[in-house]
XYZ file of C-alpha atoms in Angstrom:
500
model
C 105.928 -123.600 -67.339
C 105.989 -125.020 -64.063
C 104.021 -124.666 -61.338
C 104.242 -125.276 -57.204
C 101.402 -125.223 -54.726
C 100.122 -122.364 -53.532
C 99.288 -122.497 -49.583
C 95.406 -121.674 -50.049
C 94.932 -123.906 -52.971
C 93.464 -127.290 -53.165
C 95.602 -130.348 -53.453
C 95.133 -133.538 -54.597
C 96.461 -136.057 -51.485
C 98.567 -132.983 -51.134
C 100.124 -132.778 -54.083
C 99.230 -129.961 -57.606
C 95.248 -130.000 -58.098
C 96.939 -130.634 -61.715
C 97.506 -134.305 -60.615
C 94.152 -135.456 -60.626
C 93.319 -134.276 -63.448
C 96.239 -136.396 -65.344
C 95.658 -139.168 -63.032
C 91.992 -139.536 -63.967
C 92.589 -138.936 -67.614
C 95.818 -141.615 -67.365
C 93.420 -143.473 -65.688
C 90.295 -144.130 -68.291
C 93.327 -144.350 -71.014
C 94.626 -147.442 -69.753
C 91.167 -148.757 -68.992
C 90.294 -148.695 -72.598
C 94.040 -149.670 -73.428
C 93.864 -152.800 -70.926
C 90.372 -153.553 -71.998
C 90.897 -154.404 -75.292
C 93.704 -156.177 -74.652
C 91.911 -158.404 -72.546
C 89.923 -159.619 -75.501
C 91.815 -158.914 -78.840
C 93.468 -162.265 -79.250
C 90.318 -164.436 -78.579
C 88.326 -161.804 -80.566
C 90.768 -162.443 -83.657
C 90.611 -166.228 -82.901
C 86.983 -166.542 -82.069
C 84.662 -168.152 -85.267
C 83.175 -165.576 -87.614
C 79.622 -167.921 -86.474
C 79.995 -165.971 -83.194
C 81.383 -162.171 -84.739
C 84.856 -163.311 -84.192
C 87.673 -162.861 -86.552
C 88.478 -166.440 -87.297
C 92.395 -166.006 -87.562
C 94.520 -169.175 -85.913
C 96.010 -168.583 -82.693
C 99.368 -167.919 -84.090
C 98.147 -165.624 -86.187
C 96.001 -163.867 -83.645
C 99.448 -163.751 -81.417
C 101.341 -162.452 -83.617
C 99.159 -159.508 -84.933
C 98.720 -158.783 -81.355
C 102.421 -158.770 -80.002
C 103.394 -156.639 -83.411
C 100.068 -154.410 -81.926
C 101.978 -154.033 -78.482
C 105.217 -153.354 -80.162
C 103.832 -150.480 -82.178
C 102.015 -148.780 -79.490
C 105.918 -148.569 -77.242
C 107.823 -147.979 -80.700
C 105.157 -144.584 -81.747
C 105.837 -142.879 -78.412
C 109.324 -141.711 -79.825
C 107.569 -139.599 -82.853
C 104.713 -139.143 -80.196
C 107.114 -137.289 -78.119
C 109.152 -135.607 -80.948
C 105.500 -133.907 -82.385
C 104.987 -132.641 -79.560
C 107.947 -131.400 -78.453
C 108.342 -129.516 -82.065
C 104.945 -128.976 -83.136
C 101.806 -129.472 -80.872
C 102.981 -128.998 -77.238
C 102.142 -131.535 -74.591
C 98.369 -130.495 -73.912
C 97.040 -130.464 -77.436
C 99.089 -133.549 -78.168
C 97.849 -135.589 -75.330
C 93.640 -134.275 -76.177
C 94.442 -134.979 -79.593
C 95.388 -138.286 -79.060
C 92.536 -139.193 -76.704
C 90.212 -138.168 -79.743
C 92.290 -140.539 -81.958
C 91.984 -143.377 -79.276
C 88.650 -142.647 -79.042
C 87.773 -143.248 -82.288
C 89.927 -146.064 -82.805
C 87.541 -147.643 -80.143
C 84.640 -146.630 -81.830
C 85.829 -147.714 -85.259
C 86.413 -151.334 -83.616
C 82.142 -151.402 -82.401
C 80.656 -150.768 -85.300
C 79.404 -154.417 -85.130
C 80.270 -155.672 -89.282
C 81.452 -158.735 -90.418
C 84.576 -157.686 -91.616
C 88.133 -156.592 -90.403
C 88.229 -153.479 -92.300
C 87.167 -151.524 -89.137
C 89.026 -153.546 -86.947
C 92.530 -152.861 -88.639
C 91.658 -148.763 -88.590
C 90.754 -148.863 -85.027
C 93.698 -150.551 -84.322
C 95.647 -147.954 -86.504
C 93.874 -145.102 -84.902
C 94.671 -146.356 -81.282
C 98.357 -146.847 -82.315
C 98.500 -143.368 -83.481
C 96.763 -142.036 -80.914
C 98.393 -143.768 -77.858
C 101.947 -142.204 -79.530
C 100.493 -139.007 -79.172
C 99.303 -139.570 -75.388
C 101.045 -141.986 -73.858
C 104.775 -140.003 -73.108
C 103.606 -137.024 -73.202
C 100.967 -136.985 -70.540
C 103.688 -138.036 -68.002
C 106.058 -135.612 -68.869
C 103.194 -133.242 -68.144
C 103.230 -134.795 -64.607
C 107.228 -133.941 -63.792
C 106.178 -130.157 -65.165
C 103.804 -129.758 -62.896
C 106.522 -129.352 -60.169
C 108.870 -126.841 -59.332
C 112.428 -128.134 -60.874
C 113.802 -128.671 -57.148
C 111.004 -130.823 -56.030
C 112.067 -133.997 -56.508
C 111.296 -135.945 -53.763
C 107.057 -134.475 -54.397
C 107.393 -135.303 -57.889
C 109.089 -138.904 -56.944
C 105.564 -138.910 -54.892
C 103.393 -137.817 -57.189
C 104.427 -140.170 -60.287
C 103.584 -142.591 -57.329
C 100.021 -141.516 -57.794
C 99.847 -141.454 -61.530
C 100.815 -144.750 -61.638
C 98.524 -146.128 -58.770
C 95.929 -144.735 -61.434
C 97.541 -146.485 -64.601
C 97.328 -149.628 -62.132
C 93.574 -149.046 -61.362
C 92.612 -148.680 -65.094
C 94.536 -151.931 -65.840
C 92.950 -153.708 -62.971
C 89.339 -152.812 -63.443
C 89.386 -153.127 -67.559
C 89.519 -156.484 -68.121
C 86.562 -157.180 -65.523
C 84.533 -154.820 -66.896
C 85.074 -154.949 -70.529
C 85.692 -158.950 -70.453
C 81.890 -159.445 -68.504
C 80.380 -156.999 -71.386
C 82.266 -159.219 -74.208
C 80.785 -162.354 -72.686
C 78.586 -164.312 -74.696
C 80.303 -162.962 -78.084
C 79.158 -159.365 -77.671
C 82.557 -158.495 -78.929
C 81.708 -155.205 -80.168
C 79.756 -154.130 -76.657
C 83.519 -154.270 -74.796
C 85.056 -152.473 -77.543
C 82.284 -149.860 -76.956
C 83.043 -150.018 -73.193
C 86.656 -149.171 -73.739
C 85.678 -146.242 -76.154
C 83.786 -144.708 -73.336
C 86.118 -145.151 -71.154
C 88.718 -142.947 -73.408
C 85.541 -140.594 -73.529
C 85.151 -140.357 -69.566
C 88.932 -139.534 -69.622
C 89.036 -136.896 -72.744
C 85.706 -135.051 -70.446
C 87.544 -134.836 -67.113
C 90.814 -133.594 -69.122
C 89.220 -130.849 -70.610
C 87.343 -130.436 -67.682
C 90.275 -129.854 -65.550
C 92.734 -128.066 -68.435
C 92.564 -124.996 -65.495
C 94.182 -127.066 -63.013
C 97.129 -127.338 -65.103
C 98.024 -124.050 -65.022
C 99.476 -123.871 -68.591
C 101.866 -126.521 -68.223
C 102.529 -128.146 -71.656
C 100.402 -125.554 -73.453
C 103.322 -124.886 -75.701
C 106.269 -126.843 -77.324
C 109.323 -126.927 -76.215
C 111.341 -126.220 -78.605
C 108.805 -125.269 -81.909
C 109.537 -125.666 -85.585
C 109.864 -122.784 -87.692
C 108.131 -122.408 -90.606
C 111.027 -123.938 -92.812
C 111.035 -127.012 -90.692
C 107.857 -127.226 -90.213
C 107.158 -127.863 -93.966
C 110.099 -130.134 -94.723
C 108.654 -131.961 -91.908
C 105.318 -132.141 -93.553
C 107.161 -133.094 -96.975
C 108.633 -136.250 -94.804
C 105.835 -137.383 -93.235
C 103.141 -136.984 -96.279
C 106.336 -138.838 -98.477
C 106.612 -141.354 -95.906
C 102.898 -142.155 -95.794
C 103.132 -142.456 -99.289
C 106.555 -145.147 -99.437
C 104.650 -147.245 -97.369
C 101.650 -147.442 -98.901
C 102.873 -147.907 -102.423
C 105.012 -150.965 -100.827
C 101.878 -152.424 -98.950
C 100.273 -152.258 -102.442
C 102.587 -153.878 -104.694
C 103.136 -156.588 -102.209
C 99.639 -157.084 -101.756
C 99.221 -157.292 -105.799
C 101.938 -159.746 -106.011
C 99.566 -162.221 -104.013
C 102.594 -163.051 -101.554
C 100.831 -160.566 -98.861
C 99.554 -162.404 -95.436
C 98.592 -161.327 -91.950
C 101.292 -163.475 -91.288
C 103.800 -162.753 -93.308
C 103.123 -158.940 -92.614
C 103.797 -159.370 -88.674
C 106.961 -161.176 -89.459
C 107.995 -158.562 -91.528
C 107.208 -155.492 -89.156
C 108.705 -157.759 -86.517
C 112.100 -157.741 -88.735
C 112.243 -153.925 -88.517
C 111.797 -153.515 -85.238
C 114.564 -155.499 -84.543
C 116.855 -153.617 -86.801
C 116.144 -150.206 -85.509
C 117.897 -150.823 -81.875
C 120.966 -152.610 -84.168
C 121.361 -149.673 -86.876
C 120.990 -147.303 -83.436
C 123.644 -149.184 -81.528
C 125.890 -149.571 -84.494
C 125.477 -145.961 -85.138
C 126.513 -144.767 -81.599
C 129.797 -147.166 -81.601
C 130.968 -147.382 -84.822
C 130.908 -143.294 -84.986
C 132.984 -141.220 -83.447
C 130.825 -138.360 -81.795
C 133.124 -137.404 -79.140
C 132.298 -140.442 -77.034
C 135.108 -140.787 -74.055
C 136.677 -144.343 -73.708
C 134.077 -144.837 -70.278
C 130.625 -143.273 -72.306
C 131.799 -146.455 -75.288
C 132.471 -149.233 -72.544
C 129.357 -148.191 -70.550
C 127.315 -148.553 -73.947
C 128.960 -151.937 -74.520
C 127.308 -153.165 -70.946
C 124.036 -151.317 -71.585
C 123.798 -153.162 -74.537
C 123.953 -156.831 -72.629
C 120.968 -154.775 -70.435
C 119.255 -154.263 -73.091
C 119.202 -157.874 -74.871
C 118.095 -159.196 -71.026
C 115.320 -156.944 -71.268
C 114.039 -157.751 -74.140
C 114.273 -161.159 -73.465
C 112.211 -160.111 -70.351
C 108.929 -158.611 -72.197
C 108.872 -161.569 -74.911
C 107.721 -163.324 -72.443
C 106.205 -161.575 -70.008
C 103.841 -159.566 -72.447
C 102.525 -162.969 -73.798
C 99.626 -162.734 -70.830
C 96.851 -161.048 -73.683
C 97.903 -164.259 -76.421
C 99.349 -167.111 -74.374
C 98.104 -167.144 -71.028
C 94.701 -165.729 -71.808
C 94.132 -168.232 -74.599
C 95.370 -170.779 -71.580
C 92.640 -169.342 -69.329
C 90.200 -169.300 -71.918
C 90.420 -173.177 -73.271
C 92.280 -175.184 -70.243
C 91.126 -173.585 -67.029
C 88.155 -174.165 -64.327
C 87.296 -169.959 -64.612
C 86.088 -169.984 -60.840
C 87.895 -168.222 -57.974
C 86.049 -168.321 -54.938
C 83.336 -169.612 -56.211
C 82.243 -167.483 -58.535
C 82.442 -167.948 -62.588
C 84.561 -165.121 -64.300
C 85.625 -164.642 -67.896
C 89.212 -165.412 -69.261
C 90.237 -161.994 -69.788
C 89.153 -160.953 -65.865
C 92.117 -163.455 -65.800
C 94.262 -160.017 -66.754
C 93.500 -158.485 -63.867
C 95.533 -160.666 -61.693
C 99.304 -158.485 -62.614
C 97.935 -155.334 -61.675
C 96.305 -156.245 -58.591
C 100.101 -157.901 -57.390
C 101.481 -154.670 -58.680
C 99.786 -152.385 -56.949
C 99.991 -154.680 -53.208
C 103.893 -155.673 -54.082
C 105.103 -151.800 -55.462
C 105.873 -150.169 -51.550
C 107.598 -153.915 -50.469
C 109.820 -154.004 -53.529
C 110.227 -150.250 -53.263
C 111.198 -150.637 -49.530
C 113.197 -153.672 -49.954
C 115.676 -152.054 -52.778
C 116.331 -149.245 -50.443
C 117.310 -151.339 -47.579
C 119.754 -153.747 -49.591
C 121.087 -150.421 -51.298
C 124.542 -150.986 -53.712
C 124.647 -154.157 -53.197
C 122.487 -155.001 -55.479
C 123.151 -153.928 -58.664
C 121.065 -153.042 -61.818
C 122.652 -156.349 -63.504
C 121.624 -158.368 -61.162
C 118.173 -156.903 -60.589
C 117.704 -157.715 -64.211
C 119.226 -161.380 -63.905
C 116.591 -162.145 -61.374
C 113.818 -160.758 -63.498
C 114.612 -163.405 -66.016
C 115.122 -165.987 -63.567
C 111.656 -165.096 -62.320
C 110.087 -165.091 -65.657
C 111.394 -168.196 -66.903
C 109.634 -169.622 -63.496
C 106.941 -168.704 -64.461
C 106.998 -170.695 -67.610
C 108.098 -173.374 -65.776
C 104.472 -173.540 -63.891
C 102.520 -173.171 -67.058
C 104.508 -175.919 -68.431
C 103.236 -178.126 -65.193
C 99.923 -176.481 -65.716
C 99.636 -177.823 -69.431
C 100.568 -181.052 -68.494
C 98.270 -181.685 -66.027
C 95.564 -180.002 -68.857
C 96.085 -183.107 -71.121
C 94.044 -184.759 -68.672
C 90.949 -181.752 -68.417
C 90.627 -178.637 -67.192
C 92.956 -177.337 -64.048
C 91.950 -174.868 -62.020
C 92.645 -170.944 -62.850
C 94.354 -170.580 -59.757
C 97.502 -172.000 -61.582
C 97.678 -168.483 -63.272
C 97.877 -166.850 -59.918
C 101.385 -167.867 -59.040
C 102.291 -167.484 -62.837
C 101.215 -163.565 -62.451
C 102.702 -163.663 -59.009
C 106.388 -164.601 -60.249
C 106.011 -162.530 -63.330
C 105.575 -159.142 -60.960
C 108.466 -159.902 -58.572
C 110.465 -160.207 -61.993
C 108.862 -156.811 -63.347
C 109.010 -154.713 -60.097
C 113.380 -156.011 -60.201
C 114.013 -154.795 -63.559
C 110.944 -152.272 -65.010
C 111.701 -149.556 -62.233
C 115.629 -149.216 -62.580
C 115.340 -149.349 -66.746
C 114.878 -145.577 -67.287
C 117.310 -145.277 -64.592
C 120.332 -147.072 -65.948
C 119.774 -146.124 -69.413
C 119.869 -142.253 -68.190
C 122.856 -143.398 -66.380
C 124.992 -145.358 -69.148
C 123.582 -143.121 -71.671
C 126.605 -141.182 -73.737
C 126.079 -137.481 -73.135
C 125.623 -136.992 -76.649
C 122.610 -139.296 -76.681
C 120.883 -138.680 -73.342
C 117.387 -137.547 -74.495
C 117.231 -140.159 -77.173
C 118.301 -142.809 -75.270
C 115.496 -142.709 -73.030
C 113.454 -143.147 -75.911
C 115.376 -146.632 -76.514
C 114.639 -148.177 -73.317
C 110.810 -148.647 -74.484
C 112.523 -150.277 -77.379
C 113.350 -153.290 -76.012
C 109.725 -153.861 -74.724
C 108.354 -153.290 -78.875
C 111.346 -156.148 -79.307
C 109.679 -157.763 -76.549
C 106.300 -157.943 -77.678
C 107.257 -158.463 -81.522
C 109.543 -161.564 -81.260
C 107.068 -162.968 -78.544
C 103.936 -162.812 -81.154
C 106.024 -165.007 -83.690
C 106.943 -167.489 -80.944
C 103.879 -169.047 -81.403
C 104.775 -170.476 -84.737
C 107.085 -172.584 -82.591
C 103.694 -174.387 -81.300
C 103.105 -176.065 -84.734
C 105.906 -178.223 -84.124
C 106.050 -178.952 -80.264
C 103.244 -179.511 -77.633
C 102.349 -176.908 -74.974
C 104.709 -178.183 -72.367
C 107.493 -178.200 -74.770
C 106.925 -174.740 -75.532
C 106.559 -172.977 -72.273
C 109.829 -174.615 -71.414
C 111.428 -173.684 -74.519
C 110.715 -170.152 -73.154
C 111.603 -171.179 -69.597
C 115.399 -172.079 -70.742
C 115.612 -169.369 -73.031
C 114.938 -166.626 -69.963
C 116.422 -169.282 -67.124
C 120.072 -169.472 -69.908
C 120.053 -165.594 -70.046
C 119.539 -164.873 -66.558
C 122.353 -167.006 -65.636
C 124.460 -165.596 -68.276
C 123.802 -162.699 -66.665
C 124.479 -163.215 -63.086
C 128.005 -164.864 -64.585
C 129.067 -161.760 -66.684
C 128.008 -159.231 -63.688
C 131.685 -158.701 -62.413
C 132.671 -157.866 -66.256
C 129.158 -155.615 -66.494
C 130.487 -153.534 -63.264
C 133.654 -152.872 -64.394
C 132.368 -151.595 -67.667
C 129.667 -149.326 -65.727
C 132.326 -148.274 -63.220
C 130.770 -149.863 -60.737
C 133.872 -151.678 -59.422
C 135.004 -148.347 -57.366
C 133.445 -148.862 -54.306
C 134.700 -145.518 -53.158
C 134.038 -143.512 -56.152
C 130.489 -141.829 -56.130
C 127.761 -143.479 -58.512
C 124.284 -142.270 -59.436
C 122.037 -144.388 -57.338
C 119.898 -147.143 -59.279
C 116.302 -145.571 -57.684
């Protein structure tokens, strides 16, 4: 169902009373999302003698870029559920519960990881269940010819995403202080619960939007789908046992290996799409070939740009001065930095891609992203020098963050766009699915990076990065005249779906 304004309603800054309702409960979601990111990786790292986990850094990266990668690569089954069985309401309150208590799971204050892995678990689940499907709940609440209000109101939503991210890691980071580890997971479990109460609070505004699924199993389908899932569950757990009773099993050797197939999926996907026939016209195949180079640049993107919860907050943590203006703050308030330049950069970059129009493409908006981000790398590698001597100064992050957003405002905005736009008709819904692939790639191959640290200093390996993202964007920029022609962007006079 959708659902307009009525004249004598209320509004929310104009816009369906609906709105705030998703924005606040969007809103406490990434809170407790961004919160325990802020302090996973030095909670895994930290000594057991303080509550912590004791894991190596490496480790503690790469458990918690296989983490990130999970919680993109669940919101296609997320979305599928429920689309076919639980509608968008239920599935978004029923995976607030799941986050909840995936938070909760994570305070109970033992010395052992038992609860930490099913919180983490939970929260994967649960964020699968929420995460898509609460903004496609947004676009419903508009009437289908409304696009330039519903443009506007995803503005809003994610003005609140931005605000949850931005106030989380101050928050939940001072209440962690001191090793209360378990108090900041608490924090972010009430902030789930502050979210889950003003949902169900405000289910009226929605006016029945997502109440049902779009297109629901029957009863057939429904129970082979049970049959999969309940066989699946069992597959996996039969493997995880054997392995773990052949004595070969390790945290590391387990994010490696879920690292491995996420990787594969986007290949077998691709492969799939061009190696079959499925009716695809000679311009759907060579715009897939091009979307594919889009792709790889993206993902080269995120692996670096989601190391700021591993990387750069173990940087803040054990190299940097924490004072800014004076006053002492903790390494993960060091995470609020990217959301604060989001939210002040969003209506320049937003204004500035209008005004150069077509002649910038989405090629080279994604070059310049991973020119940006290998920048970026190049100041932490300065940064890490100059820490051989002592501690620098945490204002060295702030131009890190600062690069790192123009990069992610050039290429984050136009992904959905030009994957909906290359996308072979056959493939359009799933394809949009794929996009969030490539930050799951991202996040995965970025955690194992940090094995490259046991054999090169910290200099060495931000640059390492550096070239890598510097090499691709270049690449890129070269190979745009080839990219155009593939995405029929070489006829000037022909009409194209615009980029925004």
């Amino acid at each position: 169902m959708t659902s307009g304004t009525r004249a004598d309603e209320k509004t929310f800054f104009g816009h369906p009373r609906g709105l705030a309702t998703l924005f606040g409960t969007e809103m406490w979601e990434r809170f407790s999302w961004y919160g325990l990111r802020a302090i996973l990786a030095t909670f895994m790292a930290a000594s057991p003698a303080v509550g912590g986990l004791g894991m190596g850094k490496g480790t503690a990266q790469a458990l918690v870029g296989v983490y990130g990668a999970l919680i993109y690569l669940v919101a296609l089954p997320g979305g599928w559920i429920a689309d076919r069985v639980l509608g968008a309401r239920r599935a978004v309150l029923w995976g607030g519960l799941i986050i909840m208590f995936g938070h909760i799971s994570m305070a109970i204050p033992v010395g052992t990881g038992v609860f930490v892995a099913l919180g983490l678990l939970l929260i994967i689940a649960g964020t699968g269940l929420l995460k898509p499907n609460i903004s496609a709940m947004v676009g419903k609440l508009y009437p289908e010819d409304a696009d330039a209000r519903r443009d506007a109101g995803f503005s809003l939503f994610y003005l609140g995403i931005n605000l949850g991210a931005f106030i989380a890691p101050l928050v939940v980071g001072w209440l962690a202080s001191g090793d209360r580890w378990h108090l900041g997971f608490g924090a972010a479990a009430v902030g789930m619960a502050l979210g889950l109460v003003q949902y169900v609070a405000g289910r009226s505004h929605l006016r029945g939007v997502g109440d049902e699924p779009g297109h629901r199993l029957t009863p057939a389908e429904r129970g082979r789908f049970t049959l999969v899932a309940a066989g699946s569950a069992v597959v996996v757990a039969v493997v995880l046992a054997l392995w773990a009773a052949s004595g070969t099993f390790s945290l590391d050797a387990f994010a490696l290996a879920l690292t491995v197939v996420i990787v594969i999926v986007p290949v077998v996907y691709f492969g799939y799409i061009l190696l079959g026939s499925h009716n695809l016209t000679p311009e759907e195949r060579a715009g897939m070939r091009a979307y594919i180079w889009l792709f790889v640049a993206a993902a080269v993107f995120w692996m670096i740009y989601d190391l700021a919860p591993t990387v750069l907050l173990f940087f803040a943590d054990d190299h940097t001065d924490l004072t800014l203006f004076g006053v002492r703050i903790t390494a993960a308030a060091t995470q609020s930095f990217n959301p604060l330049f989001i939210m002040l950069l969003v209506p320049v970059f937003a204004a500035l891609w209008v005004k150069l129009g077509d002649r910038v493409t989405a090629p080279q908006k994604f070059a310049f992203a991973l020119l940006m981000v290998g920048l970026s790398f190049v100041i932490m590698a300065v940064a890490s020098t100059l820490a051989g001597a002592g501690r620098v100064s945490v204002w060295w992050l702030v131009p890190v963050y600062l690069v790192q957003v123009f990069g992610e405002l050039a290429l984050s905005p136009v992904g959905l766009s030009v994957t909906s736009k290359l996308a072979p008709q056959a493939f359009k819904g799933q394809m949009l699915g794929i996009w969030f692939i490539t930050i799951s790639i991202g996040d995965a191959v970025g955690g194992q990076t940090g094995r490259l640290r046991e054999y090169m200093s910290d200099p060495a390996y931000f640059l390492t990065l550096a070239a890598i993202a510097v090499v691709a964007g270049v690449l890129l920029f070269l190979f745009v005249p080839r990219l155009r022609v593939l995405m029929r962007e070489h006829d000037h006079t022909a009409p194209r779906t615009s980029e925004m």
